[in-house]
CSV table of C-alpha atoms in Angstrom, one decimal:
chain,number,residue,atom,x,y,z
A,1,UNK,CA,28.9,43.6,-48.6
A,2,UNK,CA,25.6,45.3,-47.6
A,3,UNK,CA,24.5,44.4,-44.3
A,4,UNK,CA,21.1,45.1,-42.9
A,5,UNK,CA,19.7,44.7,-39.4
A,6,UNK,CA,15.9,43.8,-38.8
A,7,UNK,CA,15.5,43.9,-34.9
A,8,UNK,CA,12.4,42.7,-33.1
A,9,UNK,CA,11.3,40.3,-30.1
A,10,UNK,CA,9.8,38.0,-32.7
A,11,UNK,CA,7.6,36.3,-30.1
A,12,UNK,CA,6.5,34.8,-32.0
A,13,UNK,CA,7.7,35.0,-35.7
A,14,UNK,CA,4.7,35.7,-37.8
A,15,UNK,CA,4.1,35.5,-41.5
A,16,UNK,CA,4.3,39.5,-41.4
A,17,UNK,CA,7.8,39.0,-40.1
A,18,UNK,CA,8.8,36.6,-42.6
A,19,UNK,CA,7.1,39.1,-45.4
A,20,UNK,CA,9.5,41.7,-44.2
A,21,UNK,CA,12.7,39.5,-44.1
A,22,UNK,CA,11.9,38.2,-47.6
A,23,UNK,CA,11.8,41.7,-49.1
A,24,UNK,CA,14.7,43.1,-47.1
A,25,UNK,CA,16.8,40.2,-48.7
A,26,UNK,CA,16.4,42.1,-52.0
A,27,UNK,CA,17.9,45.2,-50.5
A,28,UNK,CA,21.3,43.6,-48.8
A,29,UNK,CA,23.6,40.7,-49.0
A,30,UNK,CA,23.3,39.8,-45.6
A,31,UNK,CA,20.3,40.3,-43.1
A,32,UNK,CA,21.0,40.0,-39.3
A,33,UNK,CA,17.7,39.4,-37.5
A,34,UNK,CA,18.2,41.1,-34.1
A,35,UNK,CA,16.5,39.2,-31.5
A,36,UNK,CA,15.7,41.5,-28.6
A,37,UNK,CA,16.0,40.6,-25.3
A,38,UNK,CA,13.5,42.6,-23.5
A,39,UNK,CA,12.8,41.3,-20.1
A,40,UNK,CA,10.3,43.9,-19.6
A,41,UNK,CA,8.1,42.4,-22.1
A,42,UNK,CA,8.0,39.0,-20.6
A,43,UNK,CA,8.3,37.1,-23.7
A,44,UNK,CA,6.1,33.8,-24.1
A,45,UNK,CA,9.0,32.0,-26.0
A,46,UNK,CA,12.6,31.8,-24.6
A,47,UNK,CA,15.3,33.8,-26.4
A,48,UNK,CA,16.7,30.3,-27.4
A,49,UNK,CA,13.3,29.2,-28.8
A,50,UNK,CA,12.7,32.6,-30.8
A,51,UNK,CA,16.2,32.3,-32.3
A,52,UNK,CA,15.6,28.7,-33.2
A,53,UNK,CA,12.3,29.5,-34.9
A,54,UNK,CA,13.9,32.4,-36.8
A,55,UNK,CA,16.9,30.1,-38.2
A,56,UNK,CA,14.3,27.1,-39.0
A,57,UNK,CA,11.8,29.5,-40.8
A,58,UNK,CA,14.4,31.4,-42.6
A,59,UNK,CA,16.7,28.6,-43.9
A,60,UNK,CA,14.7,28.2,-47.1
A,61,UNK,CA,14.2,32.0,-47.4
A,62,UNK,CA,18.1,32.3,-47.3
A,63,UNK,CA,18.6,29.5,-50.0
A,64,UNK,CA,15.6,31.1,-52.1
A,65,UNK,CA,17.1,34.6,-52.2
A,66,UNK,CA,21.1,34.0,-51.9
A,67,UNK,CA,20.8,36.5,-48.9
A,68,UNK,CA,22.7,35.2,-45.9
A,69,UNK,CA,20.2,35.3,-42.9
A,70,UNK,CA,21.3,35.1,-39.4
A,71,UNK,CA,19.8,35.5,-36.0
A,72,UNK,CA,21.6,37.5,-33.6
A,73,UNK,CA,20.4,38.0,-29.9
A,74,UNK,CA,20.9,41.7,-28.5
A,75,UNK,CA,20.3,43.6,-25.4
A,76,UNK,CA,22.0,46.8,-26.0
A,77,UNK,CA,20.9,50.0,-27.9
A,78,UNK,CA,19.8,49.1,-31.4
A,79,UNK,CA,22.3,51.3,-32.9
A,80,UNK,CA,25.0,49.7,-30.8
A,81,UNK,CA,23.6,46.4,-32.1
A,82,UNK,CA,24.0,47.9,-35.9
A,83,UNK,CA,27.4,48.7,-35.2
A,84,UNK,CA,28.3,45.3,-33.5
A,85,UNK,CA,27.0,43.3,-36.6
A,86,UNK,CA,28.5,45.6,-39.1
A,87,UNK,CA,24.9,46.8,-40.3
A,88,UNK,CA,24.6,50.2,-42.3
A,89,UNK,CA,20.9,49.8,-42.7
A,90,UNK,CA,18.3,49.0,-40.0
A,91,UNK,CA,15.1,47.6,-41.5
A,92,UNK,CA,11.7,48.4,-40.0
A,93,UNK,CA,8.4,47.1,-41.0
A,94,UNK,CA,5.4,49.3,-40.7
A,95,UNK,CA,1.7,48.0,-40.6
A,96,UNK,CA,-0.1,51.1,-40.1
A,97,UNK,CA,0.2,54.8,-39.4
A,98,UNK,CA,0.2,54.4,-35.8
A,99,UNK,CA,3.6,52.4,-36.2
A,100,UNK,CA,5.0,55.4,-38.1
A,101,UNK,CA,5.0,57.9,-35.1
A,102,UNK,CA,6.9,55.6,-33.0
A,103,UNK,CA,9.4,54.7,-35.7
A,104,UNK,CA,9.8,58.3,-36.8
A,105,UNK,CA,10.9,59.2,-33.0
A,106,UNK,CA,13.2,56.2,-32.9
A,107,UNK,CA,14.9,57.2,-36.4
A,108,UNK,CA,15.5,60.8,-35.1
A,109,UNK,CA,17.2,59.2,-31.8
A,110,UNK,CA,19.4,56.9,-33.7
A,111,UNK,CA,20.4,59.6,-36.3
A,112,UNK,CA,21.6,61.6,-33.2
A,113,UNK,CA,23.5,58.6,-31.8
A,114,UNK,CA,25.1,57.6,-35.2
A,115,UNK,CA,24.3,59.4,-38.5
A,116,UNK,CA,26.1,56.7,-40.7
A,117,UNK,CA,23.2,54.1,-40.2
A,118,UNK,CA,20.1,54.6,-42.4
A,119,UNK,CA,16.6,53.2,-41.7
A,120,UNK,CA,14.7,51.9,-44.3
A,121,UNK,CA,10.8,51.3,-43.7
A,122,UNK,CA,9.1,48.4,-45.5
A,123,UNK,CA,5.2,48.2,-45.5
A,124,UNK,CA,3.9,44.8,-44.8
A,125,UNK,CA,1.8,43.4,-47.8
A,126,UNK,CA,-1.9,44.1,-47.3
A,127,UNK,CA,-2.8,40.5,-46.2
A,128,UNK,CA,-0.2,40.8,-43.4
A,129,UNK,CA,-0.9,44.3,-42.1
A,130,UNK,CA,-3.1,43.5,-39.3
A,131,UNK,CA,-1.0,40.8,-37.9
A,132,UNK,CA,0.9,41.6,-34.4
A,133,UNK,CA,2.5,39.1,-32.5
A,134,UNK,CA,0.9,40.4,-29.4
A,135,UNK,CA,-2.6,39.5,-30.9
A,136,UNK,CA,-1.4,36.2,-32.3
A,137,UNK,CA,-0.5,35.0,-28.8
A,138,UNK,CA,-3.9,36.2,-27.6
A,139,UNK,CA,-5.9,34.4,-30.0
A,140,UNK,CA,-3.7,31.2,-29.4
A,141,UNK,CA,-4.2,31.6,-25.7
A,142,UNK,CA,-7.9,31.6,-26.1
A,143,UNK,CA,-7.7,28.5,-28.4
A,144,UNK,CA,-8.3,30.5,-31.6
A,145,UNK,CA,-7.0,29.5,-35.0
A,146,UNK,CA,-3.8,31.4,-36.0
A,147,UNK,CA,-2.9,29.4,-39.0
A,148,UNK,CA,-3.5,32.5,-41.5
A,149,UNK,CA,-0.9,34.5,-39.1
A,150,UNK,CA,2.1,32.1,-38.5
A,151,UNK,CA,3.9,29.1,-40.1
A,152,UNK,CA,2.8,25.6,-39.4
A,153,UNK,CA,5.8,25.1,-37.2
A,154,UNK,CA,5.0,28.1,-35.2
A,155,UNK,CA,1.5,27.3,-34.9
A,156,UNK,CA,2.5,24.1,-33.5
A,157,UNK,CA,4.7,25.6,-31.0
A,158,UNK,CA,1.9,28.0,-29.9
A,159,UNK,CA,-0.5,25.3,-29.6
A,160,UNK,CA,1.9,23.3,-27.4
A,161,UNK,CA,2.5,26.1,-25.2
A,162,UNK,CA,-1.1,26.8,-24.6
A,163,UNK,CA,-2.1,23.4,-24.1
A,164,UNK,CA,-4.3,22.9,-21.1
């Protein structure tokens, strides 16, 4: 069984993330969505809320693709998380050239830590390349329309979080 790991904070889960998840499912039999516990970022949504969003939004994708999709919180090194879940592939989404520089460094470090785990980069579809969770939160906070960037359920969760 080929297992992939797609890590991120997913705060919140966007259509760009879902695009990468859908496309990653064609590469693996099981996709673990590694939900990073990054206390330094001060997430808008709790870990439990982010995991619940992923589970809810990915249920149909799993049925549609036949790929098992599971959410897995982690706080350790990415390469250790990959080993913990049995992943031999790390999936990373790229939006722009600026993402590549950081990702390139990350791959180099991960290869030094464990050269048996490969990293695969997937470009987001053109309509999703500008979507960033940080910007989605800012737009929602300022009462802007984020419905083009997130699912209806995530949109509702954002609206509830920023109600005044």
